[in-house]
mmCIF file of C-alpha atoms in Angstrom:
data_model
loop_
_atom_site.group_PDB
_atom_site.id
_atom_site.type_symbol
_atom_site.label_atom_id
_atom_site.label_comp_id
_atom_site.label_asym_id
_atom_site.label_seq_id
_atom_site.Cartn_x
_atom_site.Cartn_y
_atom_site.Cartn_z
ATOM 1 C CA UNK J 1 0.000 0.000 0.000
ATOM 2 C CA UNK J 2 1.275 3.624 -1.207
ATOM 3 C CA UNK J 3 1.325 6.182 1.529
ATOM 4 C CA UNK J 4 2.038 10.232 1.043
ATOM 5 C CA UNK J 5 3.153 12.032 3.970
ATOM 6 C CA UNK J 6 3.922 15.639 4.460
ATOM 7 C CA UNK J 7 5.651 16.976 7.260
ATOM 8 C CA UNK J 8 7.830 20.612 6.960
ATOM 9 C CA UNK J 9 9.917 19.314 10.080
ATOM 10 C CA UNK J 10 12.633 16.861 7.604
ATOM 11 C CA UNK J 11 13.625 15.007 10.674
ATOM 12 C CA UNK J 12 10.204 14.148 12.026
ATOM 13 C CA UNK J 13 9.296 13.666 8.065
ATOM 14 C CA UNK J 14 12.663 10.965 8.031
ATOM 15 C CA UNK J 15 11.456 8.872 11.405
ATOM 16 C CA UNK J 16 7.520 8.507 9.761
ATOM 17 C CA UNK J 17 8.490 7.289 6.727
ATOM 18 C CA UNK J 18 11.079 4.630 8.306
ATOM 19 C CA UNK J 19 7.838 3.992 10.685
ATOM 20 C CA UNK J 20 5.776 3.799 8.017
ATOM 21 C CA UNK J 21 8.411 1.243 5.717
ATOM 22 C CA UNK J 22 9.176 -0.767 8.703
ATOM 23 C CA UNK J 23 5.461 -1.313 8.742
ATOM 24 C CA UNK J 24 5.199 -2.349 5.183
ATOM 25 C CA UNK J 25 4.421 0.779 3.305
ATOM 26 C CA UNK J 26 5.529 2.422 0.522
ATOM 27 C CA UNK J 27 5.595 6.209 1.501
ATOM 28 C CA UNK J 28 5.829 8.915 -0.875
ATOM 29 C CA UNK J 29 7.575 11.758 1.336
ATOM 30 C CA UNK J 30 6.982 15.658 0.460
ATOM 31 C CA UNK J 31 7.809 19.063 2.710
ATOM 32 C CA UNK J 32 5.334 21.300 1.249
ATOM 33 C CA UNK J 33 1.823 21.551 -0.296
ATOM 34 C CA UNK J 34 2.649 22.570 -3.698
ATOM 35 C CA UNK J 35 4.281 18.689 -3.721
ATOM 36 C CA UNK J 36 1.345 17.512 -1.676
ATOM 37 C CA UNK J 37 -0.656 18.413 -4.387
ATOM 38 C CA UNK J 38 1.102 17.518 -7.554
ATOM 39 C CA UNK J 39 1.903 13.540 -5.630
ATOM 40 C CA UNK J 40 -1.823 13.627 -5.561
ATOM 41 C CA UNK J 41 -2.764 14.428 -9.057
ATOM 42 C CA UNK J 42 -0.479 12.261 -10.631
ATOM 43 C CA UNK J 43 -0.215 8.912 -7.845
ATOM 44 C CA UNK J 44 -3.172 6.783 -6.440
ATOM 45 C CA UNK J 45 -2.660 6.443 -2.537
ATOM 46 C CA UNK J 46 -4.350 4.711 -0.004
ATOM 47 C CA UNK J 47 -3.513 6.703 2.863
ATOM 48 C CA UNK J 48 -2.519 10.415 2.986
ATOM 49 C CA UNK J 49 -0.475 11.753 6.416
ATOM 50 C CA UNK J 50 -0.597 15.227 6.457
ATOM 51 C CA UNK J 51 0.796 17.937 8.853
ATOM 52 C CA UNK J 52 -1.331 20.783 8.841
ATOM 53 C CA UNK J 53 0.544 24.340 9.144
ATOM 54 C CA UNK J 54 3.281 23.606 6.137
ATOM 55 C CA UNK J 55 5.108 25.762 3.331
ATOM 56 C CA UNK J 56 2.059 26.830 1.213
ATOM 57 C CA UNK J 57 -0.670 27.000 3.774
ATOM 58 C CA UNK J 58 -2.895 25.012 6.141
ATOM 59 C CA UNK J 59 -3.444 21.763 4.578
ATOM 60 C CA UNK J 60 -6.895 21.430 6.398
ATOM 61 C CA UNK J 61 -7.884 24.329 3.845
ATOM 62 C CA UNK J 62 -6.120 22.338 1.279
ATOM 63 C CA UNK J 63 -7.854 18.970 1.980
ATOM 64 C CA UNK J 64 -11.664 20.839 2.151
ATOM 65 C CA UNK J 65 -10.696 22.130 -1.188
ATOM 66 C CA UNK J 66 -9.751 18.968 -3.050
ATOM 67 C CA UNK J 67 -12.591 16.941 -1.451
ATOM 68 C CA UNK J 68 -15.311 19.526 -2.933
ATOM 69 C CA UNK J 69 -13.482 18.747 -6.384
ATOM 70 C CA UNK J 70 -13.441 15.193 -5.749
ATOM 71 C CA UNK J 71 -10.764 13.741 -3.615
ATOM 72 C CA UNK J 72 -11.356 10.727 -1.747
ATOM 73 C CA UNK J 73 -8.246 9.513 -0.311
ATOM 74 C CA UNK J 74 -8.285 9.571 3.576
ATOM 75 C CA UNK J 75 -6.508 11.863 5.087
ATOM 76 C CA UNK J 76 -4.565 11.894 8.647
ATOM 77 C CA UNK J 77 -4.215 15.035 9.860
ATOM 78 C CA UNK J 78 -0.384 14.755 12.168
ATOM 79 C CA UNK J 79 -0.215 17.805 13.298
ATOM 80 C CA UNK J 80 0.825 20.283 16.561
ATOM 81 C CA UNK J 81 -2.590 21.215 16.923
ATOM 82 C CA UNK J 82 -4.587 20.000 19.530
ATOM 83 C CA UNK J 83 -7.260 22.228 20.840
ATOM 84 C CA UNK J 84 -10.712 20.984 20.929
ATOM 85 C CA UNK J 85 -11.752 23.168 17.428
ATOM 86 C CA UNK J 86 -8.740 21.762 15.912
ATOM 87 C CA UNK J 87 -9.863 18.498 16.508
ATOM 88 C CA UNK J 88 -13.477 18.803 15.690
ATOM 89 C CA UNK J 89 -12.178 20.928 12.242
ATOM 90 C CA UNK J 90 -9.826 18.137 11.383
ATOM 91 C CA UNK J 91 -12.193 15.052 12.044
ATOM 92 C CA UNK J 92 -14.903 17.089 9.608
ATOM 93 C CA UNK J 93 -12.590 17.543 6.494
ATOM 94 C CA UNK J 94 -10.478 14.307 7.230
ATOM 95 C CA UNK J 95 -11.050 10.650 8.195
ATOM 96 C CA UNK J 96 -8.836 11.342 11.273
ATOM 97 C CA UNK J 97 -6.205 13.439 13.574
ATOM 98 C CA UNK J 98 -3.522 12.518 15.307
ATOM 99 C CA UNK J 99 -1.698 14.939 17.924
ATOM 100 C CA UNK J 100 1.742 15.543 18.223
ATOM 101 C CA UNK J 101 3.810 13.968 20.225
ATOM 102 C CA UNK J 102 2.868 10.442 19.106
ATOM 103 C CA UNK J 103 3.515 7.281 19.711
ATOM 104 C CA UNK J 104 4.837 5.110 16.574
ATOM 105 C CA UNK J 105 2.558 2.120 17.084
ATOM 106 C CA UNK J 106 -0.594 4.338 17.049
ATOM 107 C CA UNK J 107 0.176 5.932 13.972
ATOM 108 C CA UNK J 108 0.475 2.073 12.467
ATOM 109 C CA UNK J 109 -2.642 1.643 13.937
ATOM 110 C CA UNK J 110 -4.837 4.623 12.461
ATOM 111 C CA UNK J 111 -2.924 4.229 9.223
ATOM 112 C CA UNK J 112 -3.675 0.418 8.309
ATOM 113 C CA UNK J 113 -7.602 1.735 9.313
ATOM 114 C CA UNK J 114 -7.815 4.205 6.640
ATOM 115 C CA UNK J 115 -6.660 1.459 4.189
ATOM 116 C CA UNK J 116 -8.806 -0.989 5.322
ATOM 117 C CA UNK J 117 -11.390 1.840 4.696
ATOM 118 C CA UNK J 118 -10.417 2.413 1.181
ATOM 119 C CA UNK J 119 -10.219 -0.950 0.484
ATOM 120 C CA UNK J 120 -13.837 -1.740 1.553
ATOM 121 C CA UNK J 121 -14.965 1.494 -0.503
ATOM 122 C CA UNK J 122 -13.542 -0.044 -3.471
ATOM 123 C CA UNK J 123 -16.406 -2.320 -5.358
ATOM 124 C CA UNK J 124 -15.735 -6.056 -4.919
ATOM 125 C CA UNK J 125 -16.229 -6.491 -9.057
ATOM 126 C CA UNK J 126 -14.520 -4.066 -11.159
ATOM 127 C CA UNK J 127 -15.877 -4.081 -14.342
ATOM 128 C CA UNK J 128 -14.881 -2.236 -17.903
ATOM 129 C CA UNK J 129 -16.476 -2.743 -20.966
ATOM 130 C CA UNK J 130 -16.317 -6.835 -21.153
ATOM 131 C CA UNK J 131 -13.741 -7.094 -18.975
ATOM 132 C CA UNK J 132 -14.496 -8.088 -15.143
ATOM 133 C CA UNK J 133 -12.636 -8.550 -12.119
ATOM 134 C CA UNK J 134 -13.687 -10.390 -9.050
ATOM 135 C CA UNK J 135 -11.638 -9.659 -6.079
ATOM 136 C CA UNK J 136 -13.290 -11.650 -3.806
ATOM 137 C CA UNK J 137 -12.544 -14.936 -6.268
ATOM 138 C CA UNK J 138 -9.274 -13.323 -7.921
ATOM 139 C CA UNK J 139 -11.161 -14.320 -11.224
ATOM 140 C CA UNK J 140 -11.007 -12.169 -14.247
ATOM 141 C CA UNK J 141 -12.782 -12.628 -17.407
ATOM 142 C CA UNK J 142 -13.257 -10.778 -20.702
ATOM 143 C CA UNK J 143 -16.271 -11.644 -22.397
ATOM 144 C CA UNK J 144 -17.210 -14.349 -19.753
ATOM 145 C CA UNK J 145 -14.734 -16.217 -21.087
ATOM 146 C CA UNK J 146 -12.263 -16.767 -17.728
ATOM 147 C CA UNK J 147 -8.549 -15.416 -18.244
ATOM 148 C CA UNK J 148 -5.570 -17.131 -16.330
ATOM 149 C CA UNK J 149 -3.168 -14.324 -15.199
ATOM 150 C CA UNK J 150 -0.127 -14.228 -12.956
ATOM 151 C CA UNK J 151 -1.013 -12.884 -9.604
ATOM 152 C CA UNK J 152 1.156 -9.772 -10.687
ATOM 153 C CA UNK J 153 -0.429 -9.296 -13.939
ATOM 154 C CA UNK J 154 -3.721 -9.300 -11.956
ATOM 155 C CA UNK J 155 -2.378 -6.685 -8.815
ATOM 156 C CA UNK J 156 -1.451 -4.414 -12.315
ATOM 157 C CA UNK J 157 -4.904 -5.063 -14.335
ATOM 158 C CA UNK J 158 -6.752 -4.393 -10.952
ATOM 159 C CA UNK J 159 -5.375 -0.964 -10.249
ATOM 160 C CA UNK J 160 -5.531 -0.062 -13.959
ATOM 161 C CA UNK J 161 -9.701 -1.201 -13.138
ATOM 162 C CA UNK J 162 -10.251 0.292 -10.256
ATOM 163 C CA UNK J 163 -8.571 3.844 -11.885
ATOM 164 C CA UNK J 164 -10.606 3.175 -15.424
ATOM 165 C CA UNK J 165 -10.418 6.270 -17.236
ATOM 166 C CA UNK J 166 -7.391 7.604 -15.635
ATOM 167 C CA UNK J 167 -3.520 7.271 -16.212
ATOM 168 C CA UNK J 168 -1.663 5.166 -13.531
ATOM 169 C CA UNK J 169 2.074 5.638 -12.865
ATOM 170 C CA UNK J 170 4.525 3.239 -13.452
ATOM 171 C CA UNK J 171 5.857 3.613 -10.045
ATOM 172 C CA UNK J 172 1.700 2.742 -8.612
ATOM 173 C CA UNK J 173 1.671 -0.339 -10.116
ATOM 174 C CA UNK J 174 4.717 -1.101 -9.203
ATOM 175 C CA UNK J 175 4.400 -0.399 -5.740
ATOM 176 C CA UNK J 176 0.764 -2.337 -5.983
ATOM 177 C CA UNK J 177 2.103 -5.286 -8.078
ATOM 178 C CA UNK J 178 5.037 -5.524 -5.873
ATOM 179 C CA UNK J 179 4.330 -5.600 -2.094
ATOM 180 C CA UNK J 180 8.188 -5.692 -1.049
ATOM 181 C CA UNK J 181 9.591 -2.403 -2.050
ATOM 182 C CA UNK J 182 13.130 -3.987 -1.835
ATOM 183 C CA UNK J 183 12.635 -6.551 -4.397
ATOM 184 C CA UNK J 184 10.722 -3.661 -6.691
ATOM 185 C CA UNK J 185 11.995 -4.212 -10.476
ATOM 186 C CA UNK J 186 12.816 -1.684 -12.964
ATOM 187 C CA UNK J 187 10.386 -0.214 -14.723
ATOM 188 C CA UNK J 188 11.112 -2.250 -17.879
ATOM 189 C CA UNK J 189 10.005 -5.267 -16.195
ATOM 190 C CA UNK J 190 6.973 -3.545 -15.804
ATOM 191 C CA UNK J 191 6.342 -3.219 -19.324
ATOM 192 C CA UNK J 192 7.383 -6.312 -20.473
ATOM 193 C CA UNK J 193 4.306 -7.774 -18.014
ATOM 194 C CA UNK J 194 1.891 -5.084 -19.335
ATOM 195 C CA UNK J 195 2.824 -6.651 -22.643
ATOM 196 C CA UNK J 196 2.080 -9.693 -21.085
ATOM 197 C CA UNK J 197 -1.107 -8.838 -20.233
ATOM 198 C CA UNK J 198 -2.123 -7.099 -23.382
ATOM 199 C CA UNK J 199 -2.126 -10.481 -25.212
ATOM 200 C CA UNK J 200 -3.947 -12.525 -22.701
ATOM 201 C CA UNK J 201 -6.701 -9.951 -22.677
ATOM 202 C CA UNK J 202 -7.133 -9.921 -26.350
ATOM 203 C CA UNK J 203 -8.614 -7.896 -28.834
ATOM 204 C CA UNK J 204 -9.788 -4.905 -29.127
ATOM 205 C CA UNK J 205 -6.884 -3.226 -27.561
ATOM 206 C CA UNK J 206 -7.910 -2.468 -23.557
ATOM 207 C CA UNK J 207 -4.638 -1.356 -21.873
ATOM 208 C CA UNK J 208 -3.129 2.280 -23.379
ATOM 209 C CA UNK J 209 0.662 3.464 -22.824
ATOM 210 C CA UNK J 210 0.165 7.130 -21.484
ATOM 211 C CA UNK J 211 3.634 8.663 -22.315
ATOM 212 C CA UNK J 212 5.969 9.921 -19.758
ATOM 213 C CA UNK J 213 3.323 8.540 -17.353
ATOM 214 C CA UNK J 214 2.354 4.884 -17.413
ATOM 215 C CA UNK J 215 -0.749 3.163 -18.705
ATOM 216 C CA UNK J 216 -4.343 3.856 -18.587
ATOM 217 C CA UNK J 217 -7.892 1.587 -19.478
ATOM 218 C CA UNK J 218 -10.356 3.681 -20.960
#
């Protein structure tokens, strides 16, 4: 699971991204909002950790912005402040808050929650034009006719699914496809298994090279 985190403090940034890895996350760190923001255009993430008074602004602000256009990653607010209003403030625009000092294992804690939460939010088929994907079986099949796929060429055809319409980074699906970020391949791996994947899905063409980007269905 792919984690951004933005903390303006570099040290405290370093210690919850080795928390976070230890833990078996990949985390995407930034200092600022301006990053914040362009990690979240261009990434899918299943978790965002966000401290709130940064270079750029308050990201509470920044969070009630992006949800009214459409953002639905969860957010934990790590931040300073704790008064009662910052609380209540943070729980409304995020999915929770977390005051500072803190201990390691809690942040764990409320992080694996919000990905359990986006996991249950995403649908338990994926479909796309013929093409269906049953997570709860691991079963896909394009024109009911059942395909047999690696489990990595499934991880990849399930986030390209579950993103239909949208490019996904070679760097996502890598970090989705491949859980250990210390055995991650190069990215040429990568597209010799969307390759791969391309021919046991068939014709017409379903998977689409985005350039500079990654791929994209739909």
């Amino acid at each position: 699971m792919r984690i951004l985190v933005m903390e303006d403090d570099e040290t405290l940034l370093l210690t919850v991204a080795i928390t976070l890895r230890g833990a078996g996350f990949a985390v995407d760190p930034v200092t600022d909002l301006a990053a914040a923001d362009e990690a979240l255009s261009v990434n899918s993430y299943d978790c965002a950790v966000l401290d709130r008074k940064v270079p750029g602004g308050d990201a509470l602000d920044y969070v009630r912005h992006r949800r009214r256009a459409g953002l639905r990653v969860p957010v934990l607010f790590l931040t300073a402040l704790g008064g009662i209003g910052d609380r209540v403030d943070g729980l409304e625009v995020g999915d929770d808050y977390l005051v500072k000092p803190f201990a390691a294992e809690e942040l764990v804690v409320r992080v694996r929650r919000l990905c359990h939460i986006r996991e249950v939010d995403r649908p338990a088929v994926l479909r796309y034009a013929d093409v269906e994907l049953d997570s709860a079986t691991r079963e896909v099949r394009r024109g009911g006719v059942l395909l047999t796929l690696t489990r990595r060429q499934y991880l990849v055809l399930e986030l390209l699914l579950a993103n239909a319409g949208r490019a996904v980074s070679r760097a996502d699906l890598i970090a989705h496809a491949w859980d250990d970020e210390f055995a991650r391949p190069a990215t040429n791996v990568l597209d010799v298994m969307v390759a791969q994947l391309r021919r046991k899905l068939h014709q017409p063409p379903l998977i689409q090279t985005v350039r500079e980007v990654g791929y994209r269905i739909g």
